[in-house]
């Protein structure tokens, strides 16, 4: 891509539109999307105007939301081109794009759609945000059970052109209630004279249109499907969700959890394009809160001023000890958040994990204490016992805090990812200072 991009930029500069259009036609859609994303806003629009309808549709859905908005804004002067693009995009991809736009802009774009596409879009947008209904597409192939395999293939050839996937064919009754699904492989291997009903086992997995998208993630993981049908409460087939849509949701959820774990309020679309104030606003709230929390660490240190003056060597090991407790706590919190998210542990399992976490953290603390003892034997042998005891206790306490915080947050209906590394670290720091200098005061008789 580094080799071809300058070539395309030269063609744009020289206004060689015919050569540029021919060169674009030879490119893969993914390579095109990467190149479009790397270009300036003006060059993006120029390239996009020269793409074929099929290329434009495929490339558009691969681009980040911010680039999609730039292209739509650039095409707004040509209402015919914009209307064609909006109508060509698959319904699920169009819904995903519309739902992040202001309502008035979304409404103006909906007016550009054909009556059929408008009806589909309004219906999909009527489902709650982050629901499975927003993900599904109505472009699938469904057949009746009382036809032959040969008739089924005639139907597939007639209506399968616009289907999102043909790997799975859905079997419905007269009221469009789902009876079963069948793989295209089973149909191919069956006798043409055989009835479709003879191939059914009436065992199928489905999604509810009003369920949260995270529920779909779990079902796809459990059943390893390429696509799943979406039903209403009466069992009527409304649409399907494909695995590529779920991958997008997984990426969004992972990014959201990652930002929460880092105490960032909102994930910015692109740090190079985001406004400075927005980047500042996304990060400042938690950092200010943590400043006030860390005041307690300073107060704890001030209360042990006499101990520090008498045994200055203690200060050398302070950062090492409190960081170790915080790091152990962050590790534990990360694992618990993951286990809770994947459903591998439940809220009621917290008490079962305490004993295991204490034992594991005790072993970790002993190992780390042995390491710090080796350092202390050269630097300050007189504090070895205090440092080793503080290391074991800090690691155990930090791990316990990291383990329990996600459970506490979940109990109070707060996303456990909010039990972020900085919060765990701050709590561990405060406790670490108190433990370390309390042990030192007692050991040295202050």
XYZ file of C-alpha atoms in Angstrom:
446
model
C 0.000 0.000 0.000
C 2.908 2.361 0.654
C 3.979 1.807 -2.975
C 0.603 2.409 -4.613
C -0.670 5.373 -2.560
C 1.827 7.934 -3.972
C 0.928 6.742 -7.483
C -2.758 7.498 -6.853
C -1.914 10.857 -5.326
C 0.097 11.730 -8.447
C -2.863 10.787 -10.649
C -5.130 13.029 -8.566
C -2.660 15.918 -8.768
C -2.360 15.499 -12.537
C -6.165 15.113 -12.875
C -5.768 11.881 -14.807
C -9.328 10.787 -13.992
C -9.612 8.039 -16.596
C -6.336 6.385 -15.564
C -7.284 6.761 -11.923
C -10.674 5.130 -12.427
C -9.148 2.183 -14.286
C -6.503 1.728 -11.573
C -9.168 1.785 -8.852
C -11.156 -0.926 -10.606
C -8.200 -3.292 -10.329
C -7.838 -2.852 -6.574
C -9.165 -5.092 -3.815
C -11.920 -3.543 -1.670
C -9.910 -3.898 1.549
C -6.825 -2.246 0.029
C -9.055 0.509 -1.285
C -10.570 1.151 2.141
C -7.106 1.352 3.737
C -5.944 3.794 1.076
C -9.067 5.955 1.322
C -8.651 6.074 5.107
C -5.051 7.305 4.767
C -5.868 10.167 2.378
C -6.920 13.719 3.164
C -10.618 14.575 3.227
C -10.523 16.162 -0.241
C -8.668 13.227 -1.815
C -11.058 10.783 -0.131
C -14.001 12.413 -1.883
C -12.257 12.432 -5.260
C -11.473 8.717 -5.026
C -14.938 7.865 -3.808
C -16.615 9.679 -6.707
C -14.651 7.491 -9.121
C -15.514 4.146 -7.517
C -18.089 1.851 -9.063
C -21.366 1.404 -7.165
C -20.303 -2.004 -5.904
C -16.874 -0.748 -4.818
C -18.360 2.305 -3.118
C -20.796 0.136 -1.155
C -18.131 -2.346 -0.049
C -15.468 0.240 0.775
C -17.851 2.492 2.698
C -18.826 -0.198 5.201
C -15.139 -0.955 5.935
C -14.317 2.626 6.886
C -14.420 4.068 10.419
C -17.444 6.223 11.283
C -15.411 9.443 11.108
C -14.286 8.701 7.531
C -17.815 7.693 6.553
C -19.099 11.046 7.779
C -16.408 12.898 5.794
C -17.409 11.068 2.624
C -21.129 11.672 3.154
C -20.448 15.366 3.753
C -18.304 15.526 0.616
C -20.971 13.827 -1.493
C -23.782 16.027 -0.166
C -23.333 18.427 -3.102
C -24.246 15.576 -5.447
C -27.583 14.386 -4.059
C -27.980 11.696 -6.745
C -24.611 10.089 -5.925
C -25.302 10.316 -2.185
C -28.789 8.834 -2.537
C -27.429 5.973 -4.618
C -24.765 5.181 -2.009
C -27.216 5.268 0.909
C -29.614 2.967 -0.943
C -26.852 0.545 -1.936
C -25.452 0.018 1.570
C -26.676 -3.151 3.294
C -29.487 -2.382 5.794
C -27.486 -3.444 8.871
C -24.456 -1.355 7.844
C -26.711 1.615 7.061
C -28.402 1.322 10.459
C -25.024 1.184 12.191
C -23.990 4.389 10.405
C -27.279 6.240 11.016
C -27.517 5.464 14.724
C -24.421 7.548 15.562
C -25.604 10.639 13.672
C -27.730 13.506 15.024
C -31.450 12.803 14.581
C -32.090 15.657 12.158
C -29.280 14.513 9.847
C -30.449 10.893 10.054
C -33.954 11.972 9.115
C -32.723 13.899 6.079
C -30.776 10.833 4.914
C -33.791 8.562 5.424
C -35.763 10.844 3.084
C -33.206 10.057 0.350
C -33.941 6.328 0.517
C -36.315 4.463 -1.750
C -39.699 3.593 -0.160
C -38.598 -0.019 0.350
C -35.223 0.849 1.889
C -36.825 3.608 3.975
C -39.304 1.142 5.472
C -36.503 -1.298 6.328
C -34.340 1.421 7.885
C -37.119 2.911 10.016
C -38.008 -0.567 11.248
C -34.408 -1.390 12.236
C -33.916 1.991 13.924
C -37.091 1.416 15.953
C -35.316 -1.267 17.982
C -33.493 -0.136 21.143
C -29.916 1.051 20.728
C -27.402 -1.789 21.273
C -30.144 -4.375 20.723
C -29.826 -7.317 18.348
C -32.576 -5.767 16.218
C -30.168 -2.969 15.250
C -27.651 -5.550 14.006
C -29.876 -7.745 11.872
C -30.406 -7.594 8.150
C -33.628 -8.630 6.358
C -31.589 -9.899 3.408
C -31.726 -13.686 3.725
C -33.270 -16.658 1.924
C -36.232 -18.521 3.430
C -38.160 -21.439 1.949
C -41.120 -23.649 2.871
C -40.644 -27.201 4.086
C -43.154 -28.784 1.700
C -41.159 -28.210 -1.504
C -38.566 -30.403 -3.170
C -34.832 -29.733 -3.074
C -34.946 -28.890 -6.790
C -37.640 -26.251 -6.155
C -35.606 -24.922 -3.240
C -32.642 -24.292 -5.536
C -34.869 -22.538 -8.039
C -36.005 -20.223 -5.240
C -32.427 -19.648 -4.060
C -31.288 -18.755 -7.589
C -34.177 -16.321 -7.940
C -33.941 -14.549 -4.567
C -30.428 -15.280 -3.296
C -28.606 -12.570 -5.188
C -29.009 -9.952 -2.454
C -28.815 -12.326 0.514
C -26.209 -11.524 3.170
C -25.207 -15.196 3.232
C -26.253 -18.379 1.452
C -24.448 -20.754 3.782
C -27.659 -21.246 5.776
C -31.206 -21.427 4.387
C -34.136 -20.808 6.752
C -37.299 -22.918 6.765
C -40.553 -21.102 7.597
C -44.273 -21.832 7.733
C -47.065 -19.789 6.128
C -46.939 -17.220 8.974
C -43.163 -16.780 8.600
C -42.523 -18.609 11.883
C -39.123 -20.290 11.867
C -39.315 -24.086 11.719
C -35.655 -24.926 11.216
C -32.492 -23.939 9.402
C -30.452 -26.049 7.015
C -26.962 -25.697 5.598
C -26.532 -25.251 1.872
C -24.222 -28.275 1.976
C -27.104 -30.519 3.111
C -29.260 -29.244 0.263
C -26.515 -29.808 -2.315
C -25.942 -33.389 -1.148
C -29.656 -34.240 -1.057
C -31.577 -35.781 -3.940
C -33.345 -33.165 -6.115
C -36.653 -35.080 -5.777
C -36.416 -35.228 -1.978
C -38.707 -32.979 0.083
C -36.983 -30.345 2.207
C -39.037 -31.528 5.200
C -37.144 -34.850 5.145
C -33.860 -33.036 5.827
C -34.992 -31.196 8.946
C -34.178 -32.090 12.548
C -36.043 -29.104 14.089
C -33.056 -28.152 16.220
C -31.977 -24.576 15.700
C -30.493 -21.685 17.647
C -31.966 -18.192 17.430
C -31.678 -14.672 18.818
C -34.350 -12.347 20.195
C -34.551 -8.982 18.434
C -34.890 -7.061 21.728
C -32.002 -8.726 23.564
C -28.739 -6.892 24.141
C -26.020 -7.343 21.536
C -23.735 -8.904 24.153
C -26.177 -11.826 24.331
C -25.569 -12.450 20.623
C -21.813 -12.508 21.220
C -22.210 -15.301 23.762
C -24.514 -17.357 21.515
C -22.101 -17.115 18.590
C -19.265 -18.231 20.868
C -21.261 -21.140 22.306
C -22.602 -22.503 19.002
C -19.874 -21.480 16.530
C -22.305 -20.301 13.820
C -21.686 -18.127 10.767
C -25.151 -16.594 10.986
C -28.116 -16.777 13.368
C -31.822 -16.045 12.798
C -33.525 -13.246 14.734
C -37.092 -13.853 15.913
C -39.824 -11.878 17.641
C -41.693 -13.168 20.685
C -44.059 -15.156 18.436
C -41.245 -16.983 16.666
C -41.588 -14.995 13.434
C -38.346 -14.689 11.456
C -37.412 -10.993 11.264
C -33.860 -11.139 9.957
C -30.420 -12.627 10.501
C -27.198 -11.552 12.193
C -23.919 -12.610 10.594
C -20.591 -13.268 12.254
C -18.915 -10.204 10.720
C -21.486 -7.981 12.455
C -20.699 -9.694 15.758
C -16.966 -9.140 15.224
C -17.669 -5.397 14.947
C -19.626 -5.499 18.223
C -16.840 -7.442 19.953
C -14.330 -4.819 18.811
C -16.546 -1.985 20.057
C -17.150 -3.696 23.413
C -13.441 -4.445 23.849
C -12.518 -0.853 23.031
C -15.158 0.457 25.423
C -13.990 -1.827 28.242
C -10.365 -0.934 27.543
C -11.137 2.775 27.857
C -13.155 2.212 31.008
C -10.349 0.182 32.529
C -8.014 3.071 31.777
C -10.479 5.526 33.378
C -11.255 7.234 30.060
C -14.822 8.533 29.902
C -15.455 7.961 26.201
C -13.465 6.302 23.458
C -12.515 8.963 20.943
C -13.060 8.059 17.301
C -9.598 9.049 16.192
C -7.073 10.945 18.345
C -5.650 12.648 15.256
C -9.057 14.042 14.295
C -10.587 14.576 17.742
C -10.621 18.073 19.186
C -8.115 18.822 21.936
C -10.868 19.745 24.401
C -12.691 16.470 23.717
C -9.527 14.469 24.426
C -9.037 16.494 27.602
C -12.671 16.063 28.714
C -12.566 12.300 28.178
C -9.648 11.850 30.556
C -9.808 14.573 33.191
C -12.674 13.398 35.443
C -11.093 10.226 36.772
C -7.635 11.787 36.990
C -8.942 14.597 39.210
C -10.801 12.105 41.418
C -7.649 10.028 41.752
C -5.659 13.133 42.731
C -7.906 13.555 45.767
C -7.649 9.859 46.570
C -3.858 10.042 46.463
C -3.937 12.884 48.993
C -4.545 10.143 51.557
C -1.218 8.548 50.600
C 0.513 11.849 51.322
C -1.302 12.201 54.638
C -0.259 8.672 55.590
C 3.368 9.456 54.777
C 3.245 12.661 56.841
C 2.022 10.747 59.877
C 5.172 8.576 59.804
C 7.617 11.468 59.500
C 9.539 10.435 62.610
C 10.050 6.887 61.367
C 11.323 8.137 57.991
C 13.807 10.539 59.636
C 15.241 7.792 61.812
C 15.403 5.047 59.143
C 15.925 6.842 55.824
C 16.610 3.542 54.015
C 12.894 2.771 54.229
C 12.161 5.420 51.585
C 14.301 3.590 48.994
C 11.917 0.614 48.987
C 8.630 2.563 49.178
C 7.940 2.918 45.414
C 8.842 -0.718 44.829
C 6.490 -1.974 47.545
C 3.415 0.081 46.729
C 3.828 -0.472 42.970
C 4.021 -4.222 43.535
C 0.747 -4.185 45.460
C -0.931 -2.065 42.784
C 0.355 -4.241 39.953
C -0.852 -7.413 41.665
C -4.262 -5.774 42.204
C -4.507 -4.677 38.566
C -3.706 -8.204 37.408
C -6.381 -9.666 39.648
C -8.981 -7.077 38.592
C -8.272 -7.696 34.904
C -8.781 -11.443 35.325
C -11.996 -11.049 37.328
C -13.487 -8.604 34.795
C -12.700 -11.026 31.986
C -14.163 -14.026 33.837
C -17.338 -12.080 34.681
C -17.699 -10.822 31.099
C -17.343 -14.330 29.663
C -19.747 -15.808 32.206
C -17.094 -18.187 33.546
C -17.831 -17.011 37.089
C -21.009 -15.601 38.646
C -21.583 -12.873 41.224
C -22.318 -15.529 43.855
C -18.889 -17.115 43.364
C -16.979 -14.308 45.089
C -16.548 -16.094 48.418
C -15.254 -19.232 46.683
C -12.445 -17.213 45.104
C -11.185 -15.465 48.237
C -9.313 -18.494 49.603
C -7.746 -19.267 46.241
C -6.751 -15.634 45.675
C -5.188 -15.378 49.145
C -3.149 -18.533 48.587
C -1.984 -17.501 45.117
C -1.155 -13.965 46.241
C 0.709 -15.335 49.292
C 2.924 -17.414 47.003
C 3.405 -14.409 44.699
C 4.245 -12.219 47.684
C 6.824 -14.726 49.007
C 8.539 -14.899 45.622
C 8.619 -11.124 45.283
C 9.798 -10.778 48.907
C 12.728 -13.078 48.150
C 13.651 -10.832 45.210
C 13.459 -7.646 47.241
C 15.431 -9.284 50.084
C 18.286 -9.860 47.659
C 18.297 -6.148 46.830
C 17.978 -5.100 50.482
C 20.886 -7.313 51.541
C 23.214 -5.001 49.589
C 21.384 -1.698 50.032
C 20.030 -1.763 53.611
C 20.248 -5.115 55.457
C 18.627 -3.633 58.556
C 15.240 -3.291 56.862
C 15.089 -6.721 55.178
C 12.512 -8.171 57.579
C 10.221 -5.119 57.354
C 10.458 -4.924 53.573
C 9.785 -8.647 53.101
C 6.792 -8.663 55.445
C 5.374 -5.525 53.797
C 5.842 -7.040 50.334
C 3.890 -10.193 51.193
C 1.053 -8.279 52.875
C 0.850 -5.593 50.150
C 0.676 -8.139 47.339
C -1.987 -10.128 49.175
C -4.060 -7.050 49.994
C -3.690 -5.562 46.489
C -4.773 -8.852 44.917
C -7.766 -9.055 47.246
C -8.822 -5.484 46.378
C -8.437 -6.205 42.672
C -10.500 -9.380 42.978
C -13.345 -7.893 45.023
C -13.852 -4.544 43.271
C -15.373 -6.020 40.069
C -17.830 -8.041 42.197
C -18.779 -4.971 44.222
C -19.321 -2.888 41.082
C -21.406 -5.652 39.495
C -23.497 -5.982 42.661
C -24.416 -2.295 42.469
C -25.247 -2.520 38.736
C -22.090 -0.668 37.673
C -19.980 -1.926 34.780
C -17.106 -3.879 36.415
C -14.687 -2.472 33.843
C -15.004 0.785 35.784
C -13.001 -0.922 38.535
C -10.036 0.438 36.657
C -6.331 -0.066 37.122
C -5.804 3.487 38.477
C -8.542 2.973 41.093
C -7.096 -0.369 42.218
C -3.609 1.139 42.250
C -4.677 4.170 44.291
C -6.389 2.037 46.935
C -3.370 -0.288 47.048
C -1.021 2.709 47.394
C -2.872 4.078 50.415
C -2.998 0.689 52.122
C 0.606 -0.062 51.141
C 1.974 3.098 52.787
C 0.043 2.450 55.996
C 1.120 -1.200 56.165
C 4.787 -0.556 55.365
C 5.387 2.234 57.854
C 3.195 0.685 60.557
C 5.351 -2.449 60.396
C 8.507 -0.317 60.410
C 7.310 1.729 63.412
C 6.570 -1.421 65.403
C 9.769 -3.218 64.340
C 12.057 -0.271 65.169
C 10.122 0.624 68.347
C 8.766 4.064 67.419
